[in-house]
CSV table of C-alpha atoms in Angstrom, one decimal:
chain,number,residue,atom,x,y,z
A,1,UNK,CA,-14.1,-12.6,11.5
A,2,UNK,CA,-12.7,-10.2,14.1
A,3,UNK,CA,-9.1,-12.2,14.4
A,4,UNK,CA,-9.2,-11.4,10.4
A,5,UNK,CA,-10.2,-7.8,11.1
A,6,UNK,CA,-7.8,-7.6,13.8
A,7,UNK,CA,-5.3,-8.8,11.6
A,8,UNK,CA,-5.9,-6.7,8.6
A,9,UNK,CA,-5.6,-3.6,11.1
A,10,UNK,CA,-2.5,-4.3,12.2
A,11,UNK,CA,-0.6,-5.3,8.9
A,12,UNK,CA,-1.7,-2.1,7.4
A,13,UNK,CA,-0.9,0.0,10.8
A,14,UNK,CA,3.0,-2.1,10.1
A,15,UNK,CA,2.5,-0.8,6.6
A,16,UNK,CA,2.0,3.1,7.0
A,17,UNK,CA,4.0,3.4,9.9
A,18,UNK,CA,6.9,1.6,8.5
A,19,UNK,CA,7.0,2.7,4.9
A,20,UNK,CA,5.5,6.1,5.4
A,21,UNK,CA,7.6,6.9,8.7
A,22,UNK,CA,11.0,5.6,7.2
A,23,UNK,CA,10.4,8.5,4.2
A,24,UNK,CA,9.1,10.9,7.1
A,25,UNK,CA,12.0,10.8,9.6
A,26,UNK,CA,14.6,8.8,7.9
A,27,UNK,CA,14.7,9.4,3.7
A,28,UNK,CA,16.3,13.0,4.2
A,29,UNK,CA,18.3,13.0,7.7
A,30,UNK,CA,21.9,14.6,6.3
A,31,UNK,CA,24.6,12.1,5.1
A,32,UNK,CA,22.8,9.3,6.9
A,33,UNK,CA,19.4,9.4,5.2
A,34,UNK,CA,18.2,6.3,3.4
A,35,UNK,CA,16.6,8.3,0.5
A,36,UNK,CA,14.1,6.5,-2.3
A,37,UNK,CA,15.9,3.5,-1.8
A,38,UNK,CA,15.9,2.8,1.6
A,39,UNK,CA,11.7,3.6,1.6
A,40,UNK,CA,11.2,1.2,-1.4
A,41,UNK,CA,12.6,-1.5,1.1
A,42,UNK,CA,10.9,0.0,3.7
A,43,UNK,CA,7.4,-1.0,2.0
A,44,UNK,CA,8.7,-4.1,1.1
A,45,UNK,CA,9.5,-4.8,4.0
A,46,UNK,CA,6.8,-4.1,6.0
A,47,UNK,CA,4.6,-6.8,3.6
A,48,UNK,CA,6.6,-9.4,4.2
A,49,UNK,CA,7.1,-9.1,7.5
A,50,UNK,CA,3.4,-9.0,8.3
A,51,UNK,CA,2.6,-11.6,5.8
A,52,UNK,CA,4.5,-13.5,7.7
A,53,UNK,CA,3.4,-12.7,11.2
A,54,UNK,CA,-0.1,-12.5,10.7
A,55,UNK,CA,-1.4,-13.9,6.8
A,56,UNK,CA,-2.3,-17.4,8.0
A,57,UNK,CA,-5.1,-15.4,9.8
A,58,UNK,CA,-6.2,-13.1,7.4
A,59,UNK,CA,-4.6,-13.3,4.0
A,60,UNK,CA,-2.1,-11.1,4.6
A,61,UNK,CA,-3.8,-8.4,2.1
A,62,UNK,CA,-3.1,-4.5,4.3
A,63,UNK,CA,-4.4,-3.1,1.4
A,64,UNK,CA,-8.2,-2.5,-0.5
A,65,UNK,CA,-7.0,-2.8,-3.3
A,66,UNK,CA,-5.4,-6.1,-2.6
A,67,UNK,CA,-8.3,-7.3,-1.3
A,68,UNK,CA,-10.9,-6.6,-4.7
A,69,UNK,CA,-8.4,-8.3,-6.8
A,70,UNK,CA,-8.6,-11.1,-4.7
A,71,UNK,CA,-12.3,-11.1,-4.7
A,72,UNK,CA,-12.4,-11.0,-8.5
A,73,UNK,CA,-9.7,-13.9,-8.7
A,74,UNK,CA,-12.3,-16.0,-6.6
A,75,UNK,CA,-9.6,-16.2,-3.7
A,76,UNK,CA,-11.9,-14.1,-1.6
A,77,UNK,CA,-15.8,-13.7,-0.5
A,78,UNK,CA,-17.1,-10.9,-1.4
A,79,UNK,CA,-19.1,-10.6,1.7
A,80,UNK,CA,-15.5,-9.7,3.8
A,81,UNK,CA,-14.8,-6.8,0.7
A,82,UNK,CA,-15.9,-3.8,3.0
A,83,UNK,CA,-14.9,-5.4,6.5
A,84,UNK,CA,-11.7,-5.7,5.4
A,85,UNK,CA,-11.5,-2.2,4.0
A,86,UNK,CA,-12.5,-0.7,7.1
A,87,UNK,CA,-10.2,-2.8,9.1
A,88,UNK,CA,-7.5,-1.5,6.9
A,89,UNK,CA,-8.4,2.3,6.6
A,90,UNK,CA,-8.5,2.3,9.8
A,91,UNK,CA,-5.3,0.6,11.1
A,92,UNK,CA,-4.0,3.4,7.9
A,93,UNK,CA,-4.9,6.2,10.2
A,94,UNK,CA,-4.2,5.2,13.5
A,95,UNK,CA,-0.4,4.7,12.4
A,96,UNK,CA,-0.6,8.2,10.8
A,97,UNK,CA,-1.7,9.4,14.1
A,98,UNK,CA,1.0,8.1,15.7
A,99,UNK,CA,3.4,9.3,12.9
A,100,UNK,CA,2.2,12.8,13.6
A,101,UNK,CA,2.5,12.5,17.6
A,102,UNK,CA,6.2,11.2,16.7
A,103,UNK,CA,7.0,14.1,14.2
A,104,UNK,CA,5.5,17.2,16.4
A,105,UNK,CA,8.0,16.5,18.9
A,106,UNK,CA,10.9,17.2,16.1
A,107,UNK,CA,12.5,20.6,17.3
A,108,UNK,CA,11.4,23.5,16.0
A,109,UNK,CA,8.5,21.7,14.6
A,110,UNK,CA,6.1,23.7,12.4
A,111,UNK,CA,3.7,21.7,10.2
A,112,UNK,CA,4.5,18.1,8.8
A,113,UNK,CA,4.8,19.3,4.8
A,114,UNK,CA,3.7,16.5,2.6
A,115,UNK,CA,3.8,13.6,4.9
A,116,UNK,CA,4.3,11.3,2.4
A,117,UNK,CA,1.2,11.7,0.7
A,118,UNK,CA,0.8,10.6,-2.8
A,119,UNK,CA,0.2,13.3,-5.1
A,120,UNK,CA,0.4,14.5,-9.3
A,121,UNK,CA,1.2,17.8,-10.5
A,122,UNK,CA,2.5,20.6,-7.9
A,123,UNK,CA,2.6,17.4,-5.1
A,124,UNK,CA,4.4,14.4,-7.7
A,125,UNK,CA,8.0,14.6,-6.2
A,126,UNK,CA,9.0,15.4,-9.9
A,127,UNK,CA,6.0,17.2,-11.1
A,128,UNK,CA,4.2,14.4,-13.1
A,129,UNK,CA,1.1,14.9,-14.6
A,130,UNK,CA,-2.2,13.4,-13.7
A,131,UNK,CA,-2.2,11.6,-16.7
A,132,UNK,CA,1.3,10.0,-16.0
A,133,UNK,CA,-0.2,9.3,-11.9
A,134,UNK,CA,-3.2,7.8,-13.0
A,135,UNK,CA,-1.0,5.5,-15.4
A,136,UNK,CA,1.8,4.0,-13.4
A,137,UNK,CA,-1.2,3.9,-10.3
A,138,UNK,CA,-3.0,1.1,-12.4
A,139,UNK,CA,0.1,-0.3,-14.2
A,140,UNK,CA,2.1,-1.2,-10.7
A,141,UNK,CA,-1.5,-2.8,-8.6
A,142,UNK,CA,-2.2,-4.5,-11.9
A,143,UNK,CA,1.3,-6.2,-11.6
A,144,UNK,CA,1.2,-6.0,-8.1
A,145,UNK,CA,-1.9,-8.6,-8.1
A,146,UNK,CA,-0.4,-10.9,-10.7
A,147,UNK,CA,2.5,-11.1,-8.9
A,148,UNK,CA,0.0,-11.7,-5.3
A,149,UNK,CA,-2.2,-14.2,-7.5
A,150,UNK,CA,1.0,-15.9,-8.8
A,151,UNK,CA,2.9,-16.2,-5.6
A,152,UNK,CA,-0.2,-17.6,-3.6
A,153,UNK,CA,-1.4,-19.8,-6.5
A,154,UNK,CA,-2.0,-23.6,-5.4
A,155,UNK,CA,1.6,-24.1,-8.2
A,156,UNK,CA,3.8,-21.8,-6.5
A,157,UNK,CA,6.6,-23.3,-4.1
A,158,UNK,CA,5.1,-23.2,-0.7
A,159,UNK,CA,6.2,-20.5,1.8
A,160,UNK,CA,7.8,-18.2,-0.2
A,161,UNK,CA,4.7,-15.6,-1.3
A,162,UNK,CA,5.8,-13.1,1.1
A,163,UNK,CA,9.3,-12.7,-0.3
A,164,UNK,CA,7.6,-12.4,-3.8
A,165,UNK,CA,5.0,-10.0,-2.1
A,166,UNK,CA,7.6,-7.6,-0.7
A,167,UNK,CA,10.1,-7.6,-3.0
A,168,UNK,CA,7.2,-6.9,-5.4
A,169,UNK,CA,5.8,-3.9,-3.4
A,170,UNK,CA,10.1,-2.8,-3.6
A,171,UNK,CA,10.1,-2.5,-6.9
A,172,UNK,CA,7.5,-1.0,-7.7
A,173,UNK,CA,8.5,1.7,-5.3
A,174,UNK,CA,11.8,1.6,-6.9
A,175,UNK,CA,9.7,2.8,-10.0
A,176,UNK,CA,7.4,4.6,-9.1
A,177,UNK,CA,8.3,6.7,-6.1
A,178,UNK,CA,9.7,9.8,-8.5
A,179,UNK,CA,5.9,9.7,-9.7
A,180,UNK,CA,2.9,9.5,-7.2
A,181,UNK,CA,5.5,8.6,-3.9
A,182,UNK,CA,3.9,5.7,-4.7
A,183,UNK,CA,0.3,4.7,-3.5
A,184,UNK,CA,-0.8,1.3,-5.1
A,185,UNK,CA,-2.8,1.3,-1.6
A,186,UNK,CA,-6.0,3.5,-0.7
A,187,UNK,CA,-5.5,2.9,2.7
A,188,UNK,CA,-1.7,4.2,2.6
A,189,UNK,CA,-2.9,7.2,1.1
A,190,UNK,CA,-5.7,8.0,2.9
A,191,UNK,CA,-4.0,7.5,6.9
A,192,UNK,CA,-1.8,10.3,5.9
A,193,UNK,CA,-3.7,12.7,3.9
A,194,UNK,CA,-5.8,13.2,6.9
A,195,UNK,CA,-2.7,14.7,9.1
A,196,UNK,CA,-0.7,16.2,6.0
A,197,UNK,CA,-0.5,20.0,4.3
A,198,UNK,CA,-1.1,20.4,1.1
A,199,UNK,CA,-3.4,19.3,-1.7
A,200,UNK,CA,-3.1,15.0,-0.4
A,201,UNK,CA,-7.3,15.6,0.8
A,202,UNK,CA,-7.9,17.2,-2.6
A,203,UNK,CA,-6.2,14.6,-4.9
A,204,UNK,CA,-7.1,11.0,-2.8
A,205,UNK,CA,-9.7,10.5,-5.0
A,206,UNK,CA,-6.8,9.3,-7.4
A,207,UNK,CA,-5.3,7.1,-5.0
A,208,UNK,CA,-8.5,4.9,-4.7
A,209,UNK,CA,-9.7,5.2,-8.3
A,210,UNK,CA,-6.5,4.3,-9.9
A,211,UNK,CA,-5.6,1.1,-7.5
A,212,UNK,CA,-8.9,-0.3,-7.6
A,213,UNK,CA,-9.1,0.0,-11.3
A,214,UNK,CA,-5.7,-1.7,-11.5
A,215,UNK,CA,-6.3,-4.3,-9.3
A,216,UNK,CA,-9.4,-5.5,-10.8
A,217,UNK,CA,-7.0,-5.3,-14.5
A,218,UNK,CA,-4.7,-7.3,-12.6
A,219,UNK,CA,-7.4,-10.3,-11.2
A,220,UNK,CA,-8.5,-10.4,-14.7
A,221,UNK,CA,-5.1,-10.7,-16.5
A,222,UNK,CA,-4.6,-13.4,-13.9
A,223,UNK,CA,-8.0,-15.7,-14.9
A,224,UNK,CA,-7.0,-15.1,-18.6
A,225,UNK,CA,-3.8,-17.2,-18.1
A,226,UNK,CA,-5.7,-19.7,-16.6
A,227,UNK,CA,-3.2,-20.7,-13.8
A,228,UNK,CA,-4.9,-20.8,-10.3
């Protein structure tokens, strides 16, 4: 079990620090930033790599939600659920602690804003409702499960999940980034709304509900087609 913990820590560490610290220090540098693009492949990105790297020890899941889908699509015990969400809350914060130690030593530093917390209303990037956050929030981890389920199914060519995965995780970014900033992942959101200003704290609760919700939509959408 620890190797799996282990593992789960580190994907989701990869994860935040990746997808959160390319929209952090790199989305809005001046003529060279990679904007909403470049973070969509950033989180991408840091999925497949880790998939890669370390899923033939743990699953590859860096994410609760990930991990209660799997459960309900009987690819996972049951008795790992909360291990594994530890593991990856955990690894969450510790990369946003070391985001934050990067980002104070910015000159002139005053305060790290938003963080890239996820967020509706005053903290949506363009002002969405709750009602439109707690929509796309179970829409994209529902597909994002199918597409998880799908990729890892027992039919699917063999080796390729990860590219699926991640290029999965991209578009949906692509999406819904305008929206939430995109959580899909409790443990994304939570690492950062620990260090962040703003409402992140007060909103989280949003940010679990919502991916949870869709995941479990997602696993069952998955045993209704049959295809495992």
């Amino acid at each position: 079990m620890f190797p799996k913990l282990m593992a789960e820590f580190f994907g989701t560490f990869w994860l935040v620090l990746g997808g959160c610290g390319s929209a952090v220090l790199a989305a809005g540098v001046a003529d060279v930033g990679i904007g909403w693009l470049g973070v969509s492949f950033a989180f991408g990105l840091t999925v497949l790599t880790m998939a890669y790297a370390v899923g033939h020890i743990s699953g590859g899941h860096f994410n609760p939600a990930v991990s209660l889908g799997l459960m309900i699509g009987g690819r996972f015990p049951a008795s790992e659920l909360i291990p594994y969400w530890i593991a990856q809350v955990i690894g969450a914060i510790a990369a946003a602690a070391v985001l934050y130690l990067i980002v104070s030593g910015a000159p002139g530093f005053e305060g790290v804003g938003s963080f890239a917390t996820n967020g509706y209303g005053e903290a949506s990037p363009e002002g969405y409702s709750l009602t439109s956050a707690l929509v796309i929030e179970i829409v994209m981890t529902a597909f994002f499960v199918v597409v998880i389920l799908g990729a890892t199914s027992n039919f699917a060519p063999e080796g390729f999940a990860p590219i699926a995965i991640g290029l999965c995780l991209t578009l949906i970014h692509l999406i819904s980034i305008p929206v939430t900033n995109t959580s899909v992942n409790p443990a994304r959101s939570t690492g950062v709304a620990l260090f962040a200003d703003g409402p992140a704290l007060a909103q989280l609760w949003l940010f679990w509900v919502a991916p949870l919700v869709g995941a479990a939509i997602g696993a069952l959408i998955w045993q209704a087609m049959g295809d495992d």
